[in-house]
Short mmCIF file of C-alpha atoms in Angstrom, two decimals:
data_model
loop_
_atom_site.label_atom_id
_atom_site.label_comp_id
_atom_site.label_asym_id
_atom_site.label_seq_id
_atom_site.Cartn_x
_atom_site.Cartn_y
_atom_site.Cartn_z
CA MET H 1 -70.08 -21.53 -58.21
CA ASN H 2 -72.41 -24.50 -58.38
CA LEU H 3 -71.18 -27.94 -59.37
CA SER H 4 -72.56 -27.77 -62.88
CA ASP H 5 -70.63 -24.53 -63.56
CA ARG H 6 -67.46 -25.93 -62.00
CA ILE H 7 -67.73 -28.90 -64.32
CA LYS H 8 -68.20 -26.61 -67.32
CA GLN H 9 -65.16 -24.64 -66.29
CA GLN H 10 -63.03 -27.72 -65.56
CA LEU H 11 -63.89 -29.68 -68.69
CA GLY H 12 -64.09 -26.73 -71.08
CA PRO H 13 -65.00 -27.68 -74.66
CA ALA H 14 -64.73 -31.41 -73.79
CA ALA H 15 -68.16 -31.07 -72.19
CA LEU H 16 -70.40 -31.09 -75.27
CA GLU H 17 -73.59 -30.74 -73.28
CA ILE H 18 -74.60 -30.73 -69.62
CA ASP H 19 -78.04 -31.87 -68.40
CA GLN H 20 -79.31 -31.58 -64.86
CA PRO H 21 -82.67 -33.39 -64.77
CA LEU H 22 -82.68 -33.38 -60.96
CA ALA H 23 -80.90 -31.24 -58.40
CA ASN H 24 -78.66 -34.17 -57.45
CA ARG H 25 -78.11 -35.71 -60.90
CA ILE H 26 -75.90 -34.22 -63.64
CA TYR H 27 -75.18 -35.81 -67.04
CA VAL H 28 -72.23 -34.59 -69.12
CA TYR H 29 -71.94 -35.62 -72.79
CA VAL H 30 -68.39 -36.08 -74.02
CA SER H 31 -66.89 -37.62 -77.14
CA ALA H 32 -65.05 -40.90 -76.65
CA ASP H 33 -61.66 -39.47 -77.60
CA GLN H 34 -61.96 -36.98 -74.73
CA ILE H 35 -62.78 -39.52 -72.05
CA VAL H 36 -59.46 -39.51 -70.24
CA ALA H 37 -59.38 -35.72 -70.12
CA ALA H 38 -62.96 -35.61 -68.88
CA VAL H 39 -62.37 -38.27 -66.24
CA ARG H 40 -59.20 -36.52 -65.13
CA GLY H 41 -61.20 -33.33 -64.82
CA LEU H 42 -63.85 -34.86 -62.60
CA TYR H 43 -61.55 -37.11 -60.58
CA GLU H 44 -58.31 -35.15 -60.19
CA GLY H 45 -59.58 -31.67 -60.94
CA LEU H 46 -62.80 -31.70 -58.98
CA GLY H 47 -62.24 -34.56 -56.51
CA GLY H 48 -65.15 -36.78 -57.53
CA ARG H 49 -65.37 -40.41 -56.37
CA PHE H 50 -65.51 -43.03 -59.12
CA GLN H 51 -68.49 -45.29 -58.53
CA ILE H 52 -68.67 -47.54 -61.61
CA LEU H 53 -68.81 -47.67 -65.40
CA THR H 54 -72.07 -48.80 -67.04
CA GLY H 55 -71.90 -50.15 -70.56
CA LEU H 56 -74.96 -50.77 -72.68
CA GLU H 57 -75.80 -51.49 -76.27
CA SER H 58 -78.40 -49.19 -77.69
CA ARG H 59 -79.79 -49.08 -81.21
CA SER H 60 -76.95 -47.31 -82.94
CA ALA H 61 -73.98 -47.49 -80.62
CA ILE H 62 -72.46 -48.83 -77.44
CA GLU H 63 -72.89 -46.30 -74.71
CA LEU H 64 -70.44 -45.95 -71.85
CA LEU H 65 -71.50 -44.12 -68.71
CA TYR H 66 -68.88 -43.20 -66.13
CA HIS H 67 -70.50 -42.41 -62.79
CA PHE H 68 -68.84 -40.13 -60.24
CA SER H 69 -70.21 -39.19 -56.84
CA PHE H 70 -69.56 -35.76 -55.41
CA ASP H 71 -70.31 -36.81 -51.86
CA SER H 72 -70.08 -33.44 -50.15
CA GLU H 73 -72.59 -32.11 -52.67
CA GLY H 74 -74.77 -35.20 -52.60
CA THR H 75 -74.69 -35.22 -56.40
CA VAL H 76 -73.89 -37.95 -58.92
CA VAL H 77 -72.28 -36.78 -62.15
CA THR H 78 -72.38 -39.20 -65.10
CA LEU H 79 -70.11 -38.78 -68.13
CA LYS H 80 -71.90 -40.18 -71.17
CA THR H 81 -70.08 -41.21 -74.28
CA LYS H 82 -70.55 -43.55 -77.25
CA VAL H 83 -68.40 -45.92 -79.25
CA SER H 84 -69.39 -47.63 -82.45
CA THR H 85 -70.95 -51.07 -82.27
CA ALA H 86 -68.67 -52.29 -85.05
CA PHE H 87 -65.40 -51.04 -83.53
CA PRO H 88 -66.02 -50.47 -79.84
CA GLU H 89 -62.77 -49.06 -78.52
CA ILE H 90 -61.88 -46.44 -75.96
CA GLU H 91 -58.91 -45.38 -73.89
CA SER H 92 -58.64 -47.06 -70.49
CA ILE H 93 -58.98 -44.80 -67.46
CA SER H 94 -57.20 -47.31 -65.22
CA PRO H 95 -53.92 -45.35 -65.26
CA LEU H 96 -55.82 -42.72 -63.29
CA MET H 97 -57.46 -45.03 -60.77
CA THR H 98 -57.04 -48.63 -59.65
CA SER H 99 -60.81 -48.80 -59.12
CA ALA H 100 -61.36 -48.91 -62.89
CA LEU H 101 -59.42 -52.14 -63.43
CA TRP H 102 -62.17 -54.64 -62.68
CA ILE H 103 -65.05 -52.87 -64.37
CA GLU H 104 -63.20 -52.36 -67.68
CA ARG H 105 -62.51 -56.11 -67.71
CA GLU H 106 -66.20 -56.73 -67.09
CA VAL H 107 -67.42 -54.34 -69.80
CA HIS H 108 -64.94 -55.94 -72.20
CA GLU H 109 -66.17 -59.47 -71.64
CA LEU H 110 -69.87 -58.62 -71.46
CA LEU H 111 -70.03 -56.07 -74.29
CA GLY H 112 -66.85 -56.50 -76.31
CA VAL H 113 -65.45 -53.02 -75.72
CA SER H 114 -61.66 -52.74 -75.95
CA PHE H 115 -59.96 -50.54 -73.42
CA ARG H 116 -56.67 -49.34 -74.87
CA GLY H 117 -53.89 -49.38 -72.34
CA HIS H 118 -55.56 -51.64 -69.78
CA PRO H 119 -52.75 -53.72 -68.22
CA ASP H 120 -54.61 -56.96 -67.62
CA MET H 121 -57.58 -57.81 -69.82
CA ARG H 122 -58.39 -61.23 -68.33
CA PRO H 123 -62.04 -62.18 -68.02
CA LEU H 124 -63.47 -61.23 -64.67
CA LEU H 125 -66.79 -63.04 -64.51
CA MET H 126 -67.02 -65.50 -67.35
CA SER H 127 -65.62 -68.99 -67.11
CA ASP H 128 -62.31 -69.90 -68.70
CA ASP H 129 -64.02 -71.87 -71.43
CA TRP H 130 -66.48 -69.13 -72.39
CA PRO H 131 -66.21 -68.73 -76.18
CA GLU H 132 -64.29 -65.79 -77.54
CA GLY H 133 -66.40 -63.12 -79.19
CA ILE H 134 -69.67 -63.94 -77.42
CA HIS H 135 -70.63 -60.93 -75.33
CA PRO H 136 -73.73 -61.70 -73.24
CA LEU H 137 -74.92 -58.12 -72.80
CA ARG H 138 -75.11 -57.57 -76.55
CA ARG H 139 -78.62 -57.70 -77.91
CA LYS H 140 -78.01 -60.40 -80.52
CA TYR H 141 -75.64 -63.27 -80.20
CA GLN H 142 -75.61 -66.95 -80.94
CA LEU H 143 -74.11 -69.50 -78.67
CA MET C 1 -36.40 -64.38 -53.17
CA LYS C 2 -38.53 -67.48 -53.31
CA LYS C 3 -42.18 -66.89 -53.91
CA THR C 4 -45.06 -69.07 -52.95
CA ILE C 5 -48.38 -69.05 -54.68
CA LEU C 6 -51.54 -69.88 -52.86
CA PRO C 7 -54.14 -71.23 -55.17
CA VAL C 8 -57.48 -72.11 -53.79
CA GLY C 9 -59.71 -74.12 -56.02
CA PRO C 10 -62.96 -72.28 -55.78
CA PHE C 11 -65.34 -75.12 -55.13
CA HIS C 12 -65.33 -76.91 -51.86
CA PRO C 13 -68.13 -78.89 -50.25
CA ILE C 14 -68.14 -76.81 -47.08
CA GLN C 15 -68.31 -73.43 -48.79
CA GLU C 16 -71.45 -71.49 -49.62
CA GLU C 17 -69.81 -69.17 -52.07
CA PRO C 18 -66.83 -69.82 -54.27
CA GLU C 19 -64.13 -67.42 -55.16
CA CYS C 20 -60.45 -67.79 -55.38
CA PHE C 21 -57.84 -65.76 -53.59
CA GLN C 22 -54.29 -66.16 -54.69
CA LEU C 23 -51.71 -64.97 -52.21
CA HIS C 24 -48.10 -64.79 -53.21
CA LEU C 25 -45.86 -65.34 -50.21
CA ASP C 26 -42.25 -64.80 -49.44
CA GLY C 27 -41.74 -66.81 -46.27
CA GLU C 28 -44.51 -65.58 -43.97
CA ARG C 29 -45.05 -62.26 -45.73
CA ILE C 30 -47.69 -61.59 -48.35
CA VAL C 31 -46.03 -59.96 -51.35
CA ASP C 32 -48.84 -59.94 -53.84
CA MET C 33 -52.40 -61.10 -54.25
CA ASP C 34 -55.07 -61.65 -56.84
CA VAL C 35 -58.73 -62.47 -56.62
CA ARG C 36 -60.62 -64.52 -59.11
CA ILE C 37 -64.36 -64.14 -58.99
CA GLY C 38 -67.26 -65.04 -61.21
CA TYR C 39 -67.94 -68.55 -60.01
CA ASN C 40 -71.36 -67.45 -58.86
CA HIS C 41 -72.07 -65.21 -61.83
CA ARG C 42 -75.78 -65.62 -62.48
CA GLY C 43 -76.35 -62.95 -65.11
CA VAL C 44 -78.72 -60.98 -62.90
CA GLU C 45 -78.35 -57.79 -64.95
CA LYS C 46 -79.41 -59.61 -68.09
CA LEU C 47 -82.19 -61.45 -66.27
CA SER C 48 -83.50 -58.11 -65.10
CA GLU C 49 -84.24 -57.20 -68.73
CA THR C 50 -86.69 -60.10 -68.86
CA LYS C 51 -88.66 -58.96 -65.81
CA THR C 52 -91.26 -56.24 -65.52
CA PHE C 53 -90.32 -53.20 -63.45
CA HIS C 54 -92.38 -54.52 -60.53
CA GLN C 55 -90.84 -57.98 -60.72
CA VAL C 56 -87.22 -56.81 -60.65
CA PRO C 57 -87.08 -56.18 -56.86
CA PHE C 58 -87.83 -59.88 -56.23
CA LEU C 59 -84.90 -60.74 -58.45
CA VAL C 60 -82.39 -58.26 -57.10
CA GLU C 61 -83.05 -58.83 -53.44
CA ARG C 62 -81.47 -62.21 -54.14
CA VAL C 63 -78.25 -60.66 -55.36
CA CYS C 64 -77.14 -60.81 -51.76
CA GLY C 65 -78.66 -62.61 -48.83
CA ILE C 66 -77.45 -60.17 -46.24
CA CYS C 67 -77.78 -56.86 -48.08
CA SER C 68 -81.09 -57.97 -49.48
CA ALA C 69 -83.00 -54.79 -48.60
CA SER C 70 -80.37 -52.51 -50.09
CA HIS C 71 -80.31 -53.76 -53.67
CA PRO C 72 -84.05 -53.48 -54.34
CA LEU C 73 -84.17 -50.04 -52.71
CA ALA C 74 -81.41 -48.62 -54.90
CA TYR C 75 -83.14 -50.00 -58.01
CA ILE C 76 -86.55 -48.78 -56.88
CA GLN C 77 -85.24 -45.29 -56.20
CA ALA C 78 -83.82 -45.16 -59.74
CA VAL C 79 -87.13 -46.23 -61.26
CA GLU C 80 -89.05 -43.76 -59.13
CA ASP C 81 -86.81 -41.00 -60.50
CA ILE C 82 -87.57 -42.12 -64.06
CA ALA C 83 -91.27 -42.10 -63.26
CA GLY C 84 -91.09 -38.81 -61.36
CA VAL C 85 -92.78 -40.45 -58.37
CA ARG C 86 -92.25 -39.71 -54.69
CA PRO C 87 -93.51 -42.45 -52.37
CA PRO C 88 -95.76 -41.48 -49.46
CA PRO C 89 -93.90 -40.49 -46.25
CA ARG C 90 -95.01 -43.54 -44.30
CA ALA C 91 -93.44 -45.77 -46.97
CA LEU C 92 -90.16 -43.85 -46.70
CA TYR C 93 -90.09 -44.48 -42.95
CA LEU C 94 -90.90 -48.17 -43.36
CA ARG C 95 -88.05 -48.50 -45.85
CA THR C 96 -85.70 -46.80 -43.40
CA ILE C 97 -86.74 -49.10 -40.57
CA ILE C 98 -86.22 -52.31 -42.56
CA ASN C 99 -82.87 -51.13 -43.93
CA GLU C 100 -81.55 -50.16 -40.50
CA LEU C 101 -82.69 -53.48 -39.01
CA GLU C 102 -80.75 -55.09 -41.82
CA ARG C 103 -77.66 -53.11 -40.90
CA VAL C 104 -78.00 -54.24 -37.30
CA HIS C 105 -78.11 -57.94 -38.15
CA SER C 106 -75.38 -57.58 -40.74
CA HIS C 107 -72.98 -55.81 -38.39
CA LEU C 108 -73.69 -58.28 -35.59
CA LEU C 109 -72.97 -61.12 -37.98
CA TRP C 110 -69.68 -59.50 -38.83
CA VAL C 111 -68.74 -58.98 -35.18
CA GLY C 112 -69.31 -62.67 -34.65
CA LEU C 113 -67.23 -63.69 -37.65
CA ALA C 114 -64.41 -61.36 -36.67
CA GLY C 115 -64.47 -62.88 -33.19
CA HIS C 116 -64.29 -66.36 -34.65
CA PHE C 117 -61.38 -65.49 -36.92
CA ILE C 118 -59.44 -63.92 -34.06
CA GLY C 119 -60.05 -66.96 -31.89
CA TYR C 120 -62.80 -65.87 -29.53
CA ASN C 121 -65.55 -68.30 -30.36
CA THR C 122 -67.48 -66.96 -27.40
CA VAL C 123 -67.65 -63.59 -29.18
CA PHE C 124 -69.12 -65.42 -32.16
CA MET C 125 -71.76 -67.02 -29.94
CA TRP C 126 -72.44 -63.73 -28.17
CA ALA C 127 -72.90 -61.70 -31.36
CA TRP C 128 -75.12 -64.26 -33.03
CA LYS C 129 -77.16 -64.62 -29.84
CA TYR C 130 -78.03 -60.92 -30.06
CA ARG C 131 -78.50 -61.16 -33.80
CA GLU C 132 -81.13 -63.89 -33.66
CA PRO C 133 -83.92 -61.70 -32.19
CA VAL C 134 -83.47 -59.22 -35.08
CA MET C 135 -83.96 -62.04 -37.56
CA ASP C 136 -87.06 -63.14 -35.63
CA LEU C 137 -88.32 -59.56 -35.61
CA LEU C 138 -87.78 -59.18 -39.36
CA GLU C 139 -89.60 -62.43 -39.92
CA GLU C 140 -92.50 -61.23 -37.76
CA ILE C 141 -92.87 -57.90 -39.50
CA THR C 142 -92.03 -58.82 -43.09
CA GLY C 143 -92.58 -62.56 -43.25
CA SER C 144 -88.93 -63.40 -43.92
CA ARG C 145 -85.55 -63.47 -42.19
CA VAL C 146 -83.91 -62.31 -45.41
CA ASN C 147 -85.39 -61.29 -48.77
CA TYR C 148 -88.16 -59.19 -47.23
CA ALA C 149 -89.94 -58.17 -50.45
CA ASN C 150 -91.09 -55.10 -48.57
CA ALA C 151 -90.16 -52.27 -50.95
CA ARG C 152 -91.79 -51.84 -54.32
CA VAL C 153 -91.75 -49.14 -56.99
CA GLY C 154 -93.92 -46.38 -55.52
CA GLY C 155 -93.73 -47.37 -51.87
CA VAL C 156 -93.81 -50.55 -49.88
CA ALA C 157 -95.76 -53.72 -50.52
CA ARG C 158 -97.32 -54.01 -47.08
CA ASP C 159 -97.90 -51.67 -44.24
CA ILE C 160 -96.56 -52.66 -40.82
CA PRO C 161 -98.85 -51.81 -37.89
CA ASN C 162 -97.37 -49.43 -35.33
CA ALA C 163 -97.92 -52.07 -32.63
CA ASP C 164 -95.50 -54.33 -34.47
CA LEU C 165 -93.02 -51.52 -34.92
CA ALA C 166 -93.05 -51.00 -31.16
CA LYS C 167 -91.46 -54.44 -30.78
CA ILE C 168 -88.33 -52.93 -32.27
CA ASN C 169 -87.89 -50.76 -29.20
CA ARG C 170 -88.12 -53.79 -26.94
CA TYR C 171 -85.36 -55.47 -28.92
CA LEU C 172 -83.19 -52.35 -28.80
CA ASP C 173 -83.66 -52.16 -25.02
CA VAL C 174 -81.88 -55.52 -24.86
CA MET C 175 -79.30 -54.92 -27.59
CA ASP C 176 -78.12 -51.43 -26.60
CA PRO C 177 -76.65 -52.22 -23.19
CA ALA C 178 -75.13 -55.47 -24.50
CA VAL C 179 -73.37 -53.66 -27.35
CA GLU C 180 -72.20 -50.90 -25.02
CA LEU C 181 -70.69 -53.39 -22.57
CA PHE C 182 -69.05 -55.36 -25.33
CA ALA C 183 -67.69 -52.34 -27.20
CA GLY C 184 -66.29 -50.99 -23.96
CA ALA C 185 -64.52 -54.25 -23.23
CA VAL C 186 -63.11 -54.50 -26.75
CA ALA C 187 -62.02 -50.87 -26.93
CA ASP C 188 -59.40 -51.32 -24.21
CA ASP C 189 -58.59 -54.97 -24.53
CA PRO C 190 -54.82 -55.42 -24.86
CA VAL C 191 -55.15 -58.67 -26.78
CA ILE C 192 -57.57 -57.15 -29.29
CA HIS C 193 -55.29 -54.16 -29.62
CA ALA C 194 -52.25 -56.33 -30.24
CA ARG C 195 -54.17 -58.36 -32.79
CA LEU C 196 -55.98 -55.65 -34.72
CA LYS C 197 -54.17 -52.35 -34.34
CA GLY C 198 -51.86 -51.47 -37.18
CA VAL C 199 -52.99 -54.57 -39.08
CA GLY C 200 -54.15 -54.35 -42.68
CA VAL C 201 -53.90 -50.59 -42.88
CA LEU C 202 -55.60 -48.91 -45.82
CA SER C 203 -54.12 -45.48 -46.37
CA ARG C 204 -56.37 -42.61 -47.23
CA ARG C 205 -54.67 -42.36 -50.60
CA ASP C 206 -55.33 -46.02 -51.38
CA ALA C 207 -58.86 -45.72 -50.03
CA ARG C 208 -59.48 -43.09 -52.70
CA ASP C 209 -57.58 -44.93 -55.43
CA TYR C 210 -59.59 -48.12 -54.86
CA ALA C 211 -62.78 -46.03 -54.45
CA VAL C 212 -63.76 -48.00 -51.36
CA VAL C 213 -67.05 -47.33 -49.63
CA GLY C 214 -68.90 -47.97 -46.39
CA PRO C 215 -67.21 -48.85 -43.10
CA THR C 216 -64.07 -49.74 -45.09
CA ALA C 217 -63.85 -46.13 -46.28
CA ARG C 218 -64.96 -44.53 -43.02
CA ALA C 219 -62.37 -46.51 -41.07
CA ALA C 220 -59.70 -44.97 -43.31
CA GLY C 221 -60.83 -41.43 -42.64
CA LEU C 222 -63.07 -40.93 -45.70
CA PRO C 223 -66.23 -39.31 -44.29
CA ILE C 224 -68.68 -40.70 -46.86
CA ASP C 225 -72.11 -42.14 -46.18
CA VAL C 226 -74.93 -42.03 -48.73
CA ARG C 227 -77.54 -41.64 -45.99
CA ARG C 228 -76.05 -38.27 -45.09
CA ASP C 229 -74.53 -37.21 -48.42
CA ASP C 230 -77.52 -37.87 -50.71
CA PRO C 231 -80.33 -38.61 -48.25
CA TYR C 232 -83.00 -41.06 -49.29
CA ALA C 233 -85.96 -42.73 -47.61
CA ALA C 234 -86.47 -40.91 -44.27
CA TYR C 235 -82.80 -40.39 -43.38
CA GLY C 236 -83.03 -36.66 -43.94
CA ASP C 237 -85.51 -36.44 -41.02
CA LEU C 238 -83.38 -38.30 -38.51
CA ASP C 239 -80.67 -37.09 -36.17
CA TRP C 240 -77.58 -39.31 -36.27
CA ASP C 241 -73.82 -39.24 -36.83
CA VAL C 242 -71.56 -40.67 -39.50
CA CYS C 243 -68.92 -42.87 -37.82
CA VAL C 244 -65.40 -42.14 -39.00
CA GLU C 245 -62.05 -43.43 -37.73
CA GLU C 246 -58.63 -42.42 -38.98
CA ALA C 247 -56.30 -45.39 -38.59
CA GLY C 248 -57.55 -47.50 -41.52
CA ASP C 249 -56.58 -50.70 -39.73
CA VAL C 250 -58.74 -53.70 -38.82
CA PHE C 251 -59.31 -52.22 -35.35
CA ALA C 252 -60.74 -49.05 -36.94
CA MET C 253 -63.04 -51.15 -39.11
CA ALA C 254 -64.34 -52.96 -36.04
CA ALA C 255 -64.77 -49.66 -34.20
CA VAL C 256 -66.78 -48.15 -37.06
CA ARG C 257 -69.18 -51.08 -37.14
CA LEU C 258 -69.63 -51.16 -33.37
CA ARG C 259 -70.29 -47.41 -33.30
CA GLU C 260 -72.72 -47.77 -36.19
CA LEU C 261 -74.77 -50.22 -34.15
CA VAL C 262 -75.34 -47.38 -31.69
CA GLU C 263 -76.37 -45.04 -34.53
CA CYS C 264 -78.72 -47.70 -35.97
CA SER C 265 -80.42 -47.89 -32.61
CA LYS C 266 -80.82 -44.10 -32.46
CA MET C 267 -82.28 -44.02 -35.95
CA LEU C 268 -84.63 -46.92 -35.36
CA ARG C 269 -86.04 -45.43 -32.17
CA GLN C 270 -86.59 -42.07 -33.87
CA ALA C 271 -88.17 -43.66 -36.93
CA VAL C 272 -90.56 -45.73 -34.83
CA ARG C 273 -91.53 -42.63 -32.88
CA LYS C 274 -91.85 -40.24 -35.83
CA ILE C 275 -93.40 -42.47 -38.49
CA PRO C 276 -96.49 -40.72 -39.90
CA GLY C 277 -99.71 -42.43 -40.84
CA GLY C 278 -101.15 -42.53 -44.30
CA PRO C 279 -100.88 -44.62 -47.44
CA VAL C 280 -97.84 -46.71 -48.21
CA ASP C 281 -97.99 -47.05 -51.98
CA ALA C 282 -98.19 -44.45 -54.74
CA GLN C 283 -99.66 -47.12 -57.05
CA VAL C 284 -97.23 -46.72 -59.94
CA ARG C 285 -98.51 -48.54 -63.01
CA SER C 286 -96.15 -47.88 -65.87
CA ILE C 287 -92.68 -46.45 -66.29
CA PRO C 288 -92.01 -43.91 -69.05
CA ALA C 289 -88.84 -43.83 -71.15
CA GLY C 290 -85.84 -42.40 -69.36
CA GLU C 291 -82.81 -43.25 -67.29
CA ALA C 292 -81.84 -42.77 -63.67
CA LEU C 293 -79.63 -44.12 -60.94
CA GLY C 294 -80.18 -44.92 -57.30
CA HIS C 295 -77.72 -45.47 -54.50
CA VAL C 296 -78.15 -46.49 -50.89
CA GLU C 297 -75.82 -47.14 -47.97
CA ALA C 298 -75.91 -50.91 -47.58
CA PRO C 299 -74.22 -52.41 -44.50
CA ARG C 300 -71.04 -52.84 -46.56
CA GLY C 301 -71.16 -49.47 -48.25
CA GLU C 302 -72.73 -47.79 -51.24
CA THR C 303 -74.87 -50.02 -53.45
CA PHE C 304 -75.38 -48.42 -56.86
CA HIS C 305 -78.02 -49.22 -59.51
CA TYR C 306 -78.51 -47.61 -62.91
CA VAL C 307 -81.71 -48.23 -64.86
CA ARG C 308 -82.78 -47.33 -68.38
CA SER C 309 -86.32 -47.58 -69.67
CA ASP C 310 -87.63 -47.21 -73.21
CA GLY C 311 -91.22 -46.95 -72.04
CA GLY C 312 -91.78 -50.69 -72.34
CA ALA C 313 -92.65 -53.22 -69.66
CA ASN C 314 -89.08 -54.17 -68.75
CA PRO C 315 -85.87 -52.27 -68.08
CA VAL C 316 -83.66 -52.25 -71.16
CA ARG C 317 -80.59 -51.98 -68.99
CA HIS C 318 -80.01 -52.48 -65.30
CA LYS C 319 -76.50 -52.06 -63.95
CA ILE C 320 -75.76 -53.26 -60.44
CA ARG C 321 -72.66 -52.38 -58.43
CA ALA C 322 -72.43 -53.87 -54.94
CA PRO C 323 -70.07 -52.33 -52.39
CA SER C 324 -67.88 -55.43 -52.21
CA TYR C 325 -66.98 -54.91 -55.87
CA VAL C 326 -64.84 -51.92 -54.89
CA ASN C 327 -63.98 -53.01 -51.35
CA VAL C 328 -62.61 -56.49 -52.03
CA PRO C 329 -59.83 -55.39 -54.43
CA SER C 330 -58.53 -53.04 -51.72
CA PHE C 331 -57.36 -56.17 -49.93
CA LYS C 332 -54.34 -56.00 -52.23
CA ALA C 333 -53.28 -52.63 -50.81
CA ARG C 334 -53.91 -53.76 -47.25
CA ALA C 335 -52.37 -57.22 -47.21
CA ILE C 336 -49.07 -56.62 -48.88
CA GLY C 337 -46.34 -56.75 -46.29
CA GLU C 338 -48.53 -58.47 -43.71
CA THR C 339 -48.13 -62.03 -42.47
CA ILE C 340 -50.35 -64.96 -43.33
CA SER C 341 -51.60 -65.23 -39.78
CA ASP C 342 -53.31 -61.89 -40.43
CA ALA C 343 -54.63 -62.70 -43.91
CA VAL C 344 -57.92 -64.06 -42.68
CA LEU C 345 -58.64 -61.00 -40.54
CA ILE C 346 -57.74 -58.56 -43.28
CA ILE C 347 -60.05 -60.21 -45.79
CA ALA C 348 -62.86 -60.47 -43.26
CA SER C 349 -62.47 -56.85 -42.20
CA VAL C 350 -63.99 -55.46 -45.41
CA ASP C 351 -66.99 -57.63 -44.59
CA PRO C 352 -67.05 -59.14 -48.05
CA CYS C 353 -70.34 -60.48 -49.18
CA TYR C 354 -69.10 -64.06 -49.11
CA SER C 355 -67.13 -66.19 -46.75
CA CYS C 356 -64.00 -65.94 -48.82
CA THR C 357 -61.44 -66.55 -46.17
CA GLU C 358 -62.00 -70.26 -46.31
CA ARG C 359 -61.03 -70.06 -49.94
CA LEU C 360 -57.43 -69.47 -49.12
CA ALA C 361 -54.78 -72.08 -49.42
CA VAL C 362 -51.05 -71.67 -49.06
CA VAL C 363 -48.33 -73.77 -50.53
CA ARG C 364 -44.98 -73.18 -48.89
CA SER C 365 -42.08 -72.42 -51.15
CA ALA C 366 -38.72 -73.62 -49.89
CA ASP C 367 -39.79 -77.07 -48.73
CA GLY C 368 -42.39 -76.80 -51.49
CA THR C 369 -45.02 -78.77 -49.67
CA ALA C 370 -47.48 -78.48 -46.79
CA GLU C 371 -50.62 -77.32 -48.48
CA LEU C 372 -52.60 -75.23 -46.05
CA THR C 373 -56.31 -74.69 -46.42
CA GLY C 374 -58.51 -71.83 -45.32
CA GLU C 375 -59.13 -73.70 -42.09
CA ASP C 376 -55.39 -73.83 -41.53
CA LEU C 377 -55.19 -70.07 -42.00
CA VAL C 378 -57.92 -69.57 -39.44
CA ARG C 379 -55.98 -71.86 -37.13
CA LEU C 380 -52.82 -69.77 -37.71
CA SER C 381 -54.80 -66.71 -36.74
CA HIS C 382 -56.02 -68.44 -33.58
CA GLU C 383 -52.47 -69.46 -32.70
CA ARG C 384 -51.29 -65.89 -33.06
CA THR C 385 -54.01 -64.76 -30.69
CA ALA C 386 -53.16 -67.51 -28.22
CA GLU C 387 -49.53 -66.35 -28.16
CA ILE C 388 -50.63 -62.82 -27.41
CA ARG C 389 -53.11 -63.88 -24.75
CA LYS C 390 -50.34 -65.63 -22.84
CA GLN C 391 -48.69 -62.26 -22.35
CA TYR C 392 -51.74 -60.57 -20.91
CA GLY C 393 -53.56 -63.18 -18.87
CA ARG C 394 -57.24 -62.62 -18.14
CA THR C 395 -58.62 -59.36 -19.47
CA LYS C 396 -61.85 -57.42 -19.01
CA LEU C 397 -63.15 -58.98 -22.22
CA ASP C 398 -62.53 -62.47 -20.85
CA GLU C 399 -64.45 -61.48 -17.70
CA LEU C 400 -67.36 -60.22 -19.76
CA LEU C 401 -67.46 -63.30 -21.97
CA ALA C 402 -67.28 -65.60 -18.94
CA LYS C 403 -70.37 -63.90 -17.52
CA MET C 404 -72.40 -64.51 -20.66
CA PRO C 405 -75.34 -66.76 -19.92
CA PRO C 406 -75.26 -70.13 -21.67
CA VAL C 407 -76.48 -70.11 -25.24
CA VAL C 408 -79.20 -72.66 -25.67
#
C-alpha cells in the first residue's frame, strides 16, 4: 500500500482531502478539532518524524501546517488546518512530542494562536518587554 | 536537596551570539536545564516577505554564517517546486560541490572546538589548519569564505570552470590522509574514550521525541539523512554511505562527523569527475501562485523551508526551520544526571549554530557564592581531562599532535 493510502486508512474520516502534487509531497486537509487525532495517526500510527509547524495568516483564516517527514519513503506529509482569525485556538500536540514545545510557543507569540494544554507558554523569541497582543507575523498591526 | 541555578546574562563583550542557558545543579550534577533564545531574533521570515523571490537567497544565506549554503538551497528548492522548474544538471552538481565543501569546513571547525573544550588546544590548531585551505578554496571559486551567493532560483548564479574544480582534488589529497591519521588516533585514545564515551547519551527514544536531526540523530542510531532519503541536487547520482553510530554519546557524535568527512571527500571527488557541461541557469523569471517546501541536509542536520506564493513578486510566507532548533532542546535529555565538567562538551556536541557554551554560568548553592562563567566551565572540563591524562601518560594521539608541523 502506498503512503497516501496508508494515511487514508490511518486517519479515516479525519482526512477530509488528500493532495499529492508531487511524488514526494502529500498534503492532508483536516479540521482543527481533529488535529491531535491526525497527528497521532501520522506520528504514532505511521511513524512519521515531526519537522515543524508553520503558521500563517491568509485572507480569511490562520492556517496551521504540521509537517512530517517519512524518511524511509523520502516523502514529506503536511497536515493543513485552519483556525479563525478572531479566535485562533487549537489543541496542543506537545503531549505527544517534546519537539512541539518550542514551535507552539513561537506560533503563539508571532501569530497569536492559543495552544490549549501547552504546559509553558512563555515567549520564545520576543523580548520580555514586547507588548502583549502584538503579533508580528499578522498582516496588520500597530506598534 | 539544594538546587543551584545557573543564569547567564546573554550579552557579554566576548561573545558573538547571545543566548542563555540555565542549568539547575544539585552539587555537581545537572538536574534540570532551560534555554532562553531570541536575543538575535532578526525577523528574517517577515523580512523575506519584503524581498523578491530572487533576492531572498541573499537574505537567508545570512541566517547562519556556517550553514550559509544550506538555507538558500532549501528555499530555492521550494520555489523551484512552485514554479515547476528543474535546474540544469550542471547547476545541480555545482550546488552539491559547494554544499559538501561547506560540510567539510563546518565539521573541521567542530572538531577543533571539541578539541578545545576537551583541553587539547593542539587539536583545535590542527583542525583549523586543515580547515583554512577549504575557506581559501571557497573564496577562490565563489568569491567568499562564507555567504557564497552561488545558488539562485533556477540554477546557480555563476558557473565554475572545471579547472577551478580540479583544485578541490588537490585539497582533498592533503586533507584525506590527515583526517585518517587523526581519526585513527582518536578512535583508540584512552583519554578521549574516558572523556567522551558514555557522556551525554541521547537515547533513541529521546532522539525521536525531540525530533533531532543530522549527526545528532545519526549518532543515536536514527539512520536519517535528507541527501539519501529525499535526494536533491546531484546526490542521487553519487555513491556514498550514511554514517550511523548507536551509542548516542559525545564519542558517537564525534565519530559520525569524522566519518562524514571521509564521505564528503568521496562525494566531492565523484562530483568533480562526473559534472556534466551545459548551462547553469534555467532563467526563471516569475513564480506562479502555489506553495512548496524544501529540505536539505545542512552540516548540523535537516534545514527545512516552506514557501507560499500568491503569484506576486514576493513570497507571502516563508517559514525557516534550522536544525539547531530541534537539536539544541535535546540537551535537556542528554545533560540531566551529568556533571558540570561535562556540560560544555554536551552542549558543543550537537554543534549548535552559536558558541553557546560560553553563555553558561554557575552559582553554587550551599556556600551560595562563587559565580562561575563559561570560561570557568571550560576550565573545569580541561581539569577533568588533565586528571584522566595523568592515568594514561603519553598516548598515540599525543604522539601525532607532537609531530604536527608548527602552525604559522
